[in-house]
Amino acid sequence: MIIAANFKTNHTRVSTKTYMDKLAAFVEKEAITEDVLVFPPATSLDSYHYHDNLRVGVQNAYPVEKGSFTGEIGLEQISEFGIKTILIGHSERRHILGESQEEIAKKFAFFAEAGFEIVYCVGEPKEVREKGIESVMAYNLSQFEGIDTNYENLIIAYEPVWAIGTGLTASNEQIEETLGELKKHVAKPLLYGGSVKVANTKEILEIKNCEGILVGTASWDVDSFCEMVAIAKRLS
Ligand code: 13P
């Protein structure tokens, strides 16, 4: 299973170090073999290499080695820390930061070419969900435009926009149906994300075709994130 923490715009360089040390000690002590991914903010990136299955990734980067792109980081900055994992297509980047599918596809192609492990996010807004599964799938599949879904180092995260940071989790039936449909199109590990917390981790991880979780809010506390990792271990 894959258990991933997306810090978004939370944690500092110092608190990320404390978090990572604690998480690494937990992974070691509990002999965790699940894949545990952490996406801290860019200012907190560093050479965190504790175990092969505990990996730090970037939440975003510009598809360039280096250059004049004010405010962005490129491959050179990421590579300094030996980072080879990236989150692409998160709904906050699509809907708040205005990233287009075309830009996302360019980013995907660049980091795939560089051999990165890519966690690629898709997910529909509330008004689409309300129209039913056909609309949901048409919307989600449109987010694969320009994306090489056969890329070997690809993980898909299904994160319904209306369930992110809202406390509203998609129902188990909605998750199962959507993941089942996605699996018909993309033969890659599928994660669920959207208001996952310790209390619902087990039931979500037990859903058919759900191979892990991408956690925002509830992952910012290292103890709850460790608890989610422990739940995944007990299930596998
Ligand atoms: P929340 O867990 O805060 O809903 O965020 C989910 C998410 O966006 C993870 O990428």
CSV table of C-alpha atoms and ligand atoms in Angstrom, one decimal:
chain,number,residue,atom,x,y,z
A,1,MET,CA,0.0,0.0,0.0
A,2,ILE,CA,1.0,3.6,-0.4
A,3,ILE,CA,0.4,6.1,2.4
A,4,ALA,CA,1.1,9.7,1.4
A,5,ALA,CA,1.1,13.0,3.3
A,6,ASN,CA,0.6,16.3,1.5
A,7,PHE,CA,1.6,19.1,3.7
A,8,LYS,CA,0.4,21.8,1.3
A,9,THR,CA,1.3,25.2,2.8
A,10,ASN,CA,2.0,23.8,6.3
A,11,HIS,CA,5.1,23.1,8.3
A,12,THR,CA,8.4,24.9,8.4
A,13,ARG,CA,11.8,23.6,7.6
A,14,VAL,CA,12.4,23.0,11.4
A,15,SER,CA,9.0,21.3,12.0
A,16,THR,CA,9.4,19.2,8.9
A,17,LYS,CA,12.8,17.9,10.2
A,18,THR,CA,11.2,16.9,13.5
A,19,TYR,CA,8.3,15.3,11.7
A,20,MET,CA,10.6,13.3,9.4
A,21,ASP,CA,12.8,12.1,12.2
A,22,LYS,CA,9.8,10.9,14.1
A,23,LEU,CA,8.2,9.2,11.1
A,24,ALA,CA,11.5,7.5,10.1
A,25,ALA,CA,11.9,6.2,13.7
A,26,PHE,CA,8.4,4.8,13.5
A,27,VAL,CA,8.9,3.2,10.1
A,28,GLU,CA,12.1,1.6,11.5
A,29,LYS,CA,10.6,0.4,14.8
A,30,GLU,CA,7.5,-1.0,13.3
A,31,ALA,CA,9.4,-2.5,10.3
A,32,ILE,CA,7.0,-0.8,7.9
A,33,THR,CA,7.2,-2.1,4.4
A,34,GLU,CA,4.4,0.1,3.0
A,35,ASP,CA,5.4,2.9,0.7
A,36,VAL,CA,5.3,6.1,2.8
A,37,LEU,CA,5.5,9.3,0.8
A,38,VAL,CA,5.8,12.9,2.3
A,39,PHE,CA,5.3,16.0,0.2
A,40,PRO,CA,6.5,19.0,2.3
A,41,PRO,CA,6.5,22.6,1.1
A,42,ALA,CA,9.5,23.6,-1.2
A,43,THR,CA,11.2,25.5,1.6
A,44,SER,CA,11.4,22.3,3.7
A,45,LEU,CA,13.0,20.1,1.1
A,46,ASP,CA,16.3,18.4,2.1
A,47,SER,CA,18.2,15.2,1.6
A,48,TYR,CA,15.9,13.0,3.6
A,49,HIS,CA,17.0,9.4,2.9
A,50,TYR,CA,16.2,7.1,5.7
A,51,HIS,CA,14.6,4.0,4.0
A,52,ASP,CA,13.8,3.2,0.4
A,53,ASN,CA,10.1,2.9,1.2
A,54,LEU,CA,10.0,6.3,3.0
A,55,ARG,CA,10.3,9.0,0.3
A,56,VAL,CA,10.1,12.7,0.2
A,57,GLY,CA,8.6,14.3,-2.9
A,58,VAL,CA,7.8,17.8,-4.2
A,59,GLN,CA,4.3,19.2,-4.3
A,60,ASN,CA,5.1,21.0,-7.5
A,61,ALA,CA,7.9,22.1,-9.8
A,62,TYR,CA,8.4,23.8,-13.1
A,63,PRO,CA,9.2,21.6,-16.1
A,64,VAL,CA,12.7,22.9,-16.7
A,65,GLU,CA,16.2,22.0,-15.6
A,66,LYS,CA,16.8,25.7,-14.5
A,67,GLY,CA,16.2,29.1,-16.0
A,68,SER,CA,14.3,32.4,-15.5
A,69,PHE,CA,11.0,31.4,-14.0
A,70,THR,CA,10.6,33.6,-11.0
A,71,GLY,CA,9.2,31.9,-8.0
A,72,GLU,CA,9.5,28.4,-9.4
A,73,ILE,CA,11.9,25.5,-8.7
A,74,GLY,CA,13.2,23.2,-11.4
A,75,LEU,CA,15.0,19.9,-11.7
A,76,GLU,CA,18.3,21.3,-10.6
A,77,GLN,CA,16.9,22.4,-7.3
A,78,ILE,CA,15.1,19.2,-6.7
A,79,SER,CA,18.0,17.0,-7.7
A,80,GLU,CA,20.3,18.7,-5.1
A,81,PHE,CA,18.3,16.7,-2.5
A,82,GLY,CA,18.2,13.5,-4.6
A,83,ILE,CA,14.4,13.8,-4.8
A,84,LYS,CA,12.7,11.7,-7.5
A,85,THR,CA,9.0,11.9,-6.5
A,86,ILE,CA,6.5,14.6,-7.6
A,87,LEU,CA,2.9,15.3,-7.2
A,88,ILE,CA,1.3,16.6,-10.4
A,89,GLY,CA,-2.3,17.8,-11.2
A,90,HIS,CA,-3.5,18.4,-7.6
A,91,SER,CA,-6.9,20.1,-7.6
A,92,GLU,CA,-5.6,23.1,-5.7
A,93,ARG,CA,-3.1,23.7,-8.5
A,94,ARG,CA,-5.7,23.2,-11.1
A,95,HIS,CA,-8.5,25.2,-9.5
A,96,ILE,CA,-6.8,27.7,-7.3
A,97,LEU,CA,-3.5,28.3,-9.0
A,98,GLY,CA,-5.1,28.0,-12.5
A,99,GLU,CA,-2.9,25.3,-14.0
A,100,SER,CA,-4.3,24.1,-17.3
A,101,GLN,CA,-4.4,20.5,-18.5
A,102,GLU,CA,-1.9,21.5,-21.2
A,103,GLU,CA,0.6,22.8,-18.6
A,104,ILE,CA,0.0,19.8,-16.4
A,105,ALA,CA,0.7,17.5,-19.4
A,106,LYS,CA,3.9,19.3,-20.1
A,107,LYS,CA,5.0,19.0,-16.5
A,108,PHE,CA,4.1,15.3,-16.6
A,109,ALA,CA,6.1,14.6,-19.8
A,110,PHE,CA,9.1,16.5,-18.4
A,111,PHE,CA,9.2,14.6,-15.1
A,112,ALA,CA,8.4,11.3,-16.7
A,113,GLU,CA,11.4,11.8,-19.0
A,114,ALA,CA,13.5,12.5,-15.9
A,115,GLY,CA,12.3,9.2,-14.5
A,116,PHE,CA,10.4,10.6,-11.5
A,117,GLU,CA,7.8,8.6,-9.5
A,118,ILE,CA,4.7,10.6,-10.3
A,119,VAL,CA,1.6,10.8,-8.1
A,120,TYR,CA,-1.0,12.2,-10.6
A,121,CYS,CA,-4.2,13.6,-9.2
A,122,VAL,CA,-7.6,13.7,-10.7
A,123,GLY,CA,-11.0,14.5,-9.3
A,124,GLU,CA,-14.3,16.1,-10.0
A,125,PRO,CA,-16.0,19.2,-8.4
A,126,LYS,CA,-19.3,19.0,-6.6
A,127,GLU,CA,-21.5,20.1,-9.5
A,128,VAL,CA,-20.1,17.3,-11.6
A,129,ARG,CA,-20.6,14.6,-8.9
A,130,GLU,CA,-24.2,15.7,-8.6
A,131,LYS,CA,-24.8,14.8,-12.2
A,132,GLY,CA,-23.8,11.1,-11.6
A,133,ILE,CA,-21.1,8.6,-12.4
A,134,GLU,CA,-21.1,9.2,-16.2
A,135,SER,CA,-20.3,12.9,-15.8
A,136,VAL,CA,-17.8,12.1,-13.0
A,137,MET,CA,-15.9,9.7,-15.3
A,138,ALA,CA,-16.1,12.0,-18.3
A,139,TYR,CA,-14.6,14.8,-16.2
A,140,ASN,CA,-11.9,12.6,-14.6
A,141,LEU,CA,-10.9,11.0,-17.9
A,142,SER,CA,-10.5,14.5,-19.4
A,143,GLN,CA,-7.8,15.1,-16.8
A,144,PHE,CA,-5.8,12.3,-18.5
A,145,GLU,CA,-5.6,14.3,-21.7
A,146,GLY,CA,-1.9,14.4,-22.8
A,147,ILE,CA,-0.9,12.1,-20.0
A,148,ASP,CA,1.0,8.8,-20.8
A,149,THR,CA,-1.0,6.5,-18.5
A,150,ASN,CA,1.4,3.7,-19.4
A,151,TYR,CA,4.3,5.5,-17.7
A,152,GLU,CA,5.9,2.9,-15.5
A,153,ASN,CA,6.4,5.0,-12.4
A,154,LEU,CA,2.9,6.3,-12.1
A,155,ILE,CA,0.5,6.3,-9.2
A,156,ILE,CA,-3.0,7.8,-9.6
A,157,ALA,CA,-4.7,9.7,-6.8
A,158,TYR,CA,-8.5,10.1,-7.0
A,159,GLU,CA,-9.4,13.2,-5.0
A,160,PRO,CA,-12.9,14.5,-5.4
A,161,VAL,CA,-12.5,18.3,-5.1
A,162,TRP,CA,-15.6,18.6,-2.9
A,163,ALA,CA,-14.1,16.2,-0.4
A,164,ILE,CA,-10.8,18.0,0.0
A,165,GLY,CA,-10.3,19.9,3.2
A,166,THR,CA,-14.1,20.0,3.8
A,167,GLY,CA,-14.5,17.1,6.2
A,168,LEU,CA,-16.8,15.5,3.6
A,169,THR,CA,-15.5,12.1,2.5
A,170,ALA,CA,-16.9,10.5,-0.6
A,171,SER,CA,-19.0,7.5,0.5
A,172,ASN,CA,-17.4,4.1,0.3
A,173,GLU,CA,-19.8,3.2,-2.6
A,174,GLN,CA,-18.8,6.4,-4.5
A,175,ILE,CA,-15.1,5.6,-4.0
A,176,GLU,CA,-15.4,2.0,-5.0
A,177,GLU,CA,-17.4,2.8,-8.1
A,178,THR,CA,-15.1,5.6,-9.3
A,179,LEU,CA,-11.9,3.6,-8.6
A,180,GLY,CA,-13.4,0.6,-10.4
A,181,GLU,CA,-14.2,2.8,-13.4
A,182,LEU,CA,-10.7,4.4,-13.3
A,183,LYS,CA,-9.1,1.0,-13.2
A,184,LYS,CA,-10.7,0.1,-16.5
A,185,HIS,CA,-8.7,2.9,-18.1
A,186,VAL,CA,-5.5,3.1,-16.1
A,187,ALA,CA,-3.7,0.0,-14.9
A,188,LYS,CA,-1.8,1.7,-12.1
A,189,PRO,CA,-2.0,1.8,-8.3
A,190,LEU,CA,-5.0,4.0,-7.3
A,191,LEU,CA,-5.1,6.1,-4.1
A,192,TYR,CA,-8.0,7.9,-2.6
A,193,GLY,CA,-7.7,11.4,-1.1
A,194,GLY,CA,-10.2,13.8,0.5
A,195,SER,CA,-10.8,14.2,4.2
A,196,VAL,CA,-9.1,10.9,5.1
A,197,LYS,CA,-8.4,10.7,8.8
A,198,VAL,CA,-7.4,8.0,11.3
A,199,ALA,CA,-11.1,7.1,12.0
A,200,ASN,CA,-11.9,6.3,8.3
A,201,THR,CA,-8.5,5.0,7.1
A,202,LYS,CA,-9.3,1.3,7.6
A,203,GLU,CA,-12.6,1.4,5.8
A,204,ILE,CA,-11.1,3.4,2.9
A,205,LEU,CA,-8.1,1.1,2.6
A,206,GLU,CA,-10.4,-1.9,2.5
A,207,ILE,CA,-12.3,-0.6,-0.6
A,208,LYS,CA,-11.7,-2.7,-3.7
A,209,ASN,CA,-9.0,-1.2,-6.0
A,210,CYS,CA,-7.9,1.2,-3.3
A,211,GLU,CA,-4.2,0.8,-3.0
A,212,GLY,CA,-3.5,3.7,-0.6
A,213,ILE,CA,-4.4,7.2,0.5
A,214,LEU,CA,-3.2,10.7,-0.1
A,215,VAL,CA,-3.8,12.7,3.1
A,216,GLY,CA,-3.8,16.4,3.6
A,217,THR,CA,-5.1,17.9,6.9
A,218,ALA,CA,-4.9,14.7,9.0
A,219,SER,CA,-1.3,14.0,7.9
A,220,TRP,CA,0.1,17.3,9.3
A,221,ASP,CA,0.2,15.8,12.8
A,222,VAL,CA,2.9,13.1,12.7
A,223,ASP,CA,1.3,10.9,15.3
A,224,SER,CA,-2.0,10.6,13.3
A,225,PHE,CA,0.0,10.0,10.1
A,226,CYS,CA,2.0,7.2,11.9
A,227,GLU,CA,-1.3,5.7,13.0
A,228,MET,CA,-2.6,5.7,9.4
A,229,VAL,CA,0.6,3.9,8.4
A,230,ALA,CA,0.1,1.4,11.2
A,231,ILE,CA,-3.4,0.7,10.0
A,232,ALA,CA,-2.2,0.1,6.5
A,233,LYS,CA,0.4,-2.3,7.9
A,234,ARG,CA,-2.2,-4.2,9.8
A,235,LEU,CA,-4.3,-4.7,6.7
A,236,SER,CA,-1.5,-6.0,4.5
B,1,13P,P1,-7.6,16.7,3.0
B,1,13P,O1,-7.1,15.4,3.6
B,1,13P,O2,-7.2,17.9,3.9
B,1,13P,O3,-9.0,16.7,2.6
B,1,13P,O4,-6.7,17.0,1.7
B,1,13P,C1,-6.6,16.0,0.7
B,1,13P,C2,-5.6,16.3,-0.3
B,1,13P,O5,-5.8,17.3,-1.0
B,1,13P,C3,-4.4,15.6,-0.3
B,1,13P,O6,-3.7,15.9,-1.5
